[in-house]
Amino acid sequence: MLPWTTYEAMTAAALTQPETFWLEAAQRITWKQPPATACRVRKDGWYDWFTGATLNTCHNALDRHVENGRADQTALVWHSCATKEQQSITYEALQGRVAGFAGGLRALGVGKGDRVLISMPTMIETAIAMLACARLGAVHVVVFAGYAGPELAARIDDVAPKVIITASCSFQGRTAISSTPALQEALARATHTAQACIIVQRAACPTRLMAGRDYDFHTLELAAPVPPVPVMAEDPLYILHTSGTTGKAKGIVRDNGGHAVALALSMELVYGCQPGDTFFTTSDLGWVVGHSYGVYAPLISGCTSVIVEGSASASTIRTLCAEHAVTCLFTTPTQMRLIRQESRHICPPAPPTLARIFVAGEYADPTLLDWARSYFQRPVVNHWWQTETGWSITAHFFGLHEPEPTNLANEIGRPAPGFRPVIAPALPGEPCGEIMLALPLPPGCLAGVWREHSIHAPDLYLDDTGQYYRSFDEGMIDTDHAVRMLGRSDDVIKVSGRRISGIQIEKIIAIHPAVHSCAVVAVADTLRGQRPVAYVVIDTGADTPPTADDLITEVNKTLGRWTGLRDIHFVEALPTTKSGKITRKALATAQSL
């Protein structure tokens, strides 16, 4: 039960008495040694949470629920869109498999603080590997299963894993892709040599194990089970690489204590979930949403988590929601656009238990959100967070008794507890600019970055004063605390000295019912400095597709001709990252060639 009923009361508590606020929030999880203090400044200038306290994240996700009456409750449901397989596993069964696999890892020499690299698609075994590392106090490093050899080798050299865990294959669509060639190339390229490789053999594409190097995953599960190993709250739980906005991939380090506290709070406060509810995220476990809300947050909160391998269709999502009584669905705007395209002329009733839907990962335009509300007949909201923060910076709070303001329905919401955003305007007097967050960040955010085989303060993210975290996102803050997103800092277009976000133009283009998706980028202009160029994908089967003149006219009517939009390219698809985000930089680069 949350101790506040209104957003104002919650915010005031977090701002005026942060130590009390977070020590009370820390009571949501089980500690070996409870914390006496909340936040402490480190020697390197960054911050640790709940220093001196001890716990085990795996115990919080599994053992305590088994001990407290949830042994027979389903913990994980896995569905493969590629093979059509489906598995469910109870808390007790998952605890047994995790404890056994942790014993197998220990037998291979894995212990507290060792890194374990996991290159696997979304599977039950992926979650088992993550939780087994947490059980031992080892640090898991999950990477996208589709990485080629050079990219995988770079991750190996960066974290120097003692053990590498992979599956014999992953899937592109329904086509099995052997993981062996990429693994072999990565091992040959990397300067670091792992002590062992662990393979999950999949029926679609089994591989031959190399004697002396490779071990079978399921055989290791049969090892003598090990109990959870207590770790310090500030000890690392995992490293997750992100390119973010500063170029080269960085290893974001997440701690144990702050991470568990923040995720436990967020499940009730943001998502309105209670123990026993079912949470469904469509994210790959290799991304931060998969870490936070595919595995850790639901299990720490005693919920059931539904995870999927591959891109789920509208019918698959509806079926899974109905079959497993899903309470909360968490997906991406890209996935929602695919659902809209597939379900153009079909609108069956939403599963009765589905209470609300969240999207994140990139900007969701109001037209898409309005369509989703009409299609699902449920609340659908956007919220903003980053790999670095691990949970939402701004959100809509379904755990509070008061309803969310209707005027915020299409915005990214208001700051979550502990996040204190300010605007750094690019030009004096402008109400918009880069959103920066006052330090310290709340628990659950990055504990540092992994560099040269140790944890360092995230200096690349700090402003010149060292007092603010740079989000590299542009926006504005209203008097009612609402944060309004305008896009990435490098997506802002400067036309004849005036600044406009590409998202502002995208919103207008997206209103046309035949537009599936769009992206606006800046190109050089000898007269204006920069001008916008739009790339538009038309919905398959659209009855009346727009012309370029139609869309330009709408932009001019809404924003004015000063924007200089005159080029619209109709394309079959927009370039995206492996996690589904539109890569506007790729479009801008192609336009300049």
mmCIF file with all atom_site columns, N, CA and C in Angstrom, residues 540-561:
data_model
loop_
_atom_site.group_PDB
_atom_site.id
_atom_site.type_symbol
_atom_site.label_atom_id
_atom_site.label_alt_id
_atom_site.label_comp_id
_atom_site.label_asym_id
_atom_site.label_entity_id
_atom_site.label_seq_id
_atom_site.pdbx_PDB_ins_code
_atom_site.Cartn_x
_atom_site.Cartn_y
_atom_site.Cartn_z
_atom_site.occupancy
_atom_site.B_iso_or_equiv
_atom_site.pdbx_formal_charge
_atom_site.auth_seq_id
_atom_site.auth_comp_id
_atom_site.auth_asym_id
_atom_site.auth_atom_id
_atom_site.pdbx_PDB_model_num
ATOM 1  N N  . THR A 1 540 ? 0.028  -0.121 -45.298 1.00 0.00 ? 540 THR A N  1
ATOM 2  C CA . THR A 1 540 ? -0.302 -1.094 -46.339 1.00 0.00 ? 540 THR A CA 1
ATOM 3  C C  . THR A 1 540 ? -1.818 -1.131 -46.540 1.00 0.00 ? 540 THR A C  1
ATOM 4  N N  . GLY A 1 541 ? -2.232 -1.017 -47.786 1.00 0.00 ? 541 GLY A N  1
ATOM 5  C CA . GLY A 1 541 ? -3.664 -1.086 -48.081 1.00 0.00 ? 541 GLY A CA 1
ATOM 6  C C  . GLY A 1 541 ? -4.419 0.200  -47.822 1.00 0.00 ? 541 GLY A C  1
ATOM 7  N N  . ALA A 1 542 ? -3.706 1.320  -47.647 1.00 0.00 ? 542 ALA A N  1
ATOM 8  C CA . ALA A 1 542 ? -4.380 2.592  -47.415 1.00 0.00 ? 542 ALA A CA 1
ATOM 9  C C  . ALA A 1 542 ? -5.229 2.973  -48.627 1.00 0.00 ? 542 ALA A C  1
ATOM 10 N N  . ASP A 1 543 ? -6.448 3.384  -48.369 1.00 0.00 ? 543 ASP A N  1
ATOM 11 C CA . ASP A 1 543 ? -7.370 3.704  -49.465 1.00 0.00 ? 543 ASP A CA 1
ATOM 12 C C  . ASP A 1 543 ? -6.996 4.997  -50.172 1.00 0.00 ? 543 ASP A C  1
ATOM 13 N N  . THR A 1 544 ? -6.640 6.024  -49.409 1.00 0.00 ? 544 THR A N  1
ATOM 14 C CA . THR A 1 544 ? -6.323 7.317  -50.012 1.00 0.00 ? 544 THR A CA 1
ATOM 15 C C  . THR A 1 544 ? -4.992 7.832  -49.475 1.00 0.00 ? 544 THR A C  1
ATOM 16 N N  . PRO A 1 545 ? -3.877 7.340  -50.004 1.00 0.00 ? 545 PRO A N  1
ATOM 17 C CA . PRO A 1 545 ? -2.578 7.810  -49.535 1.00 0.00 ? 545 PRO A CA 1
ATOM 18 C C  . PRO A 1 545 ? -2.374 9.283  -49.857 1.00 0.00 ? 545 PRO A C  1
ATOM 19 N N  . PRO A 1 546 ? -1.696 10.001 -48.983 1.00 0.00 ? 546 PRO A N  1
ATOM 20 C CA . PRO A 1 546 ? -1.483 11.428 -49.220 1.00 0.00 ? 546 PRO A CA 1
ATOM 21 C C  . PRO A 1 546 ? -0.377 11.667 -50.239 1.00 0.00 ? 546 PRO A C  1
ATOM 22 N N  . THR A 1 547 ? -0.399 12.832 -50.835 1.00 0.00 ? 547 THR A N  1
ATOM 23 C CA . THR A 1 547 ? 0.708  13.267 -51.670 1.00 0.00 ? 547 THR A CA 1
ATOM 24 C C  . THR A 1 547 ? 1.657  14.082 -50.803 1.00 0.00 ? 547 THR A C  1
ATOM 25 N N  . ALA A 1 548 ? 2.844  14.339 -51.342 1.00 0.00 ? 548 ALA A N  1
ATOM 26 C CA . ALA A 1 548 ? 3.795  15.176 -50.613 1.00 0.00 ? 548 ALA A CA 1
ATOM 27 C C  . ALA A 1 548 ? 3.207  16.562 -50.366 1.00 0.00 ? 548 ALA A C  1
ATOM 28 N N  . ASP A 1 549 ? 2.509  17.103 -51.378 1.00 0.00 ? 549 ASP A N  1
ATOM 29 C CA . ASP A 1 549 ? 1.902  18.433 -51.227 1.00 0.00 ? 549 ASP A CA 1
ATOM 30 C C  . ASP A 1 549 ? 0.855  18.450 -50.128 1.00 0.00 ? 549 ASP A C  1
ATOM 31 N N  . ASP A 1 550 ? 0.088  17.358 -49.994 1.00 0.00 ? 550 ASP A N  1
ATOM 32 C CA . ASP A 1 550 ? -0.918 17.286 -48.929 1.00 0.00 ? 550 ASP A CA 1
ATOM 33 C C  . ASP A 1 550 ? -0.267 17.452 -47.561 1.00 0.00 ? 550 ASP A C  1
ATOM 34 N N  . LEU A 1 551 ? 0.822  16.736 -47.342 1.00 0.00 ? 551 LEU A N  1
ATOM 35 C CA . LEU A 1 551 ? 1.464  16.752 -46.031 1.00 0.00 ? 551 LEU A CA 1
ATOM 36 C C  . LEU A 1 551 ? 2.184  18.076 -45.779 1.00 0.00 ? 551 LEU A C  1
ATOM 37 N N  . ILE A 1 552 ? 2.824  18.620 -46.803 1.00 0.00 ? 552 ILE A N  1
ATOM 38 C CA . ILE A 1 552 ? 3.502  19.913 -46.652 1.00 0.00 ? 552 ILE A CA 1
ATOM 39 C C  . ILE A 1 552 ? 2.489  21.008 -46.327 1.00 0.00 ? 552 ILE A C  1
ATOM 40 N N  . THR A 1 553 ? 1.337  20.950 -46.985 1.00 0.00 ? 553 THR A N  1
ATOM 41 C CA . THR A 1 553 ? 0.287  21.939 -46.731 1.00 0.00 ? 553 THR A CA 1
ATOM 42 C C  . THR A 1 553 ? -0.168 21.904 -45.284 1.00 0.00 ? 553 THR A C  1
ATOM 43 N N  . GLU A 1 554 ? -0.342 20.696 -44.734 1.00 0.00 ? 554 GLU A N  1
ATOM 44 C CA . GLU A 1 554 ? -0.780 20.577 -43.344 1.00 0.00 ? 554 GLU A CA 1
ATOM 45 C C  . GLU A 1 554 ? 0.264  21.143 -42.386 1.00 0.00 ? 554 GLU A C  1
ATOM 46 N N  . VAL A 1 555 ? 1.550  20.882 -42.661 1.00 0.00 ? 555 VAL A N  1
ATOM 47 C CA . VAL A 1 555 ? 2.614  21.413 -41.806 1.00 0.00 ? 555 VAL A CA 1
ATOM 48 C C  . VAL A 1 555 ? 2.635  22.937 -41.880 1.00 0.00 ? 555 VAL A C  1
ATOM 49 N N  . ASN A 1 556 ? 2.500  23.468 -43.098 1.00 0.00 ? 556 ASN A N  1
ATOM 50 C CA . ASN A 1 556 ? 2.517  24.924 -43.264 1.00 0.00 ? 556 ASN A CA 1
ATOM 51 C C  . ASN A 1 556 ? 1.333  25.579 -42.564 1.00 0.00 ? 556 ASN A C  1
ATOM 52 N N  . LYS A 1 557 ? 0.161  24.922 -42.637 1.00 0.00 ? 557 LYS A N  1
ATOM 53 C CA . LYS A 1 557 ? -1.032 25.479 -41.994 1.00 0.00 ? 557 LYS A CA 1
ATOM 54 C C  . LYS A 1 557 ? -0.876 25.507 -40.472 1.00 0.00 ? 557 LYS A C  1
ATOM 55 N N  . THR A 1 558 ? -0.222 24.485 -39.927 1.00 0.00 ? 558 THR A N  1
ATOM 56 C CA . THR A 1 558 ? -0.122 24.361 -38.476 1.00 0.00 ? 558 THR A CA 1
ATOM 57 C C  . THR A 1 558 ? 1.053  25.149 -37.902 1.00 0.00 ? 558 THR A C  1
ATOM 58 N N  . LEU A 1 559 ? 2.218  25.040 -38.550 1.00 0.00 ? 559 LEU A N  1
ATOM 59 C CA . LEU A 1 559 ? 3.429  25.665 -38.010 1.00 0.00 ? 559 LEU A CA 1
ATOM 60 C C  . LEU A 1 559 ? 3.854  26.923 -38.754 1.00 0.00 ? 559 LEU A C  1
ATOM 61 N N  . GLY A 1 560 ? 3.519  26.989 -40.047 1.00 0.00 ? 560 GLY A N  1
ATOM 62 C CA . GLY A 1 560 ? 3.942  28.113 -40.867 1.00 0.00 ? 560 GLY A CA 1
ATOM 63 C C  . GLY A 1 560 ? 4.971  27.691 -41.903 1.00 0.00 ? 560 GLY A C  1
ATOM 64 N N  . ARG A 1 561 ? 5.073  28.495 -42.947 1.00 0.00 ? 561 ARG A N  1
ATOM 65 C CA . ARG A 1 561 ? 6.012  28.164 -44.029 1.00 0.00 ? 561 ARG A CA 1
ATOM 66 C C  . ARG A 1 561 ? 7.469  28.330 -43.620 1.00 0.00 ? 561 ARG A C  1
#
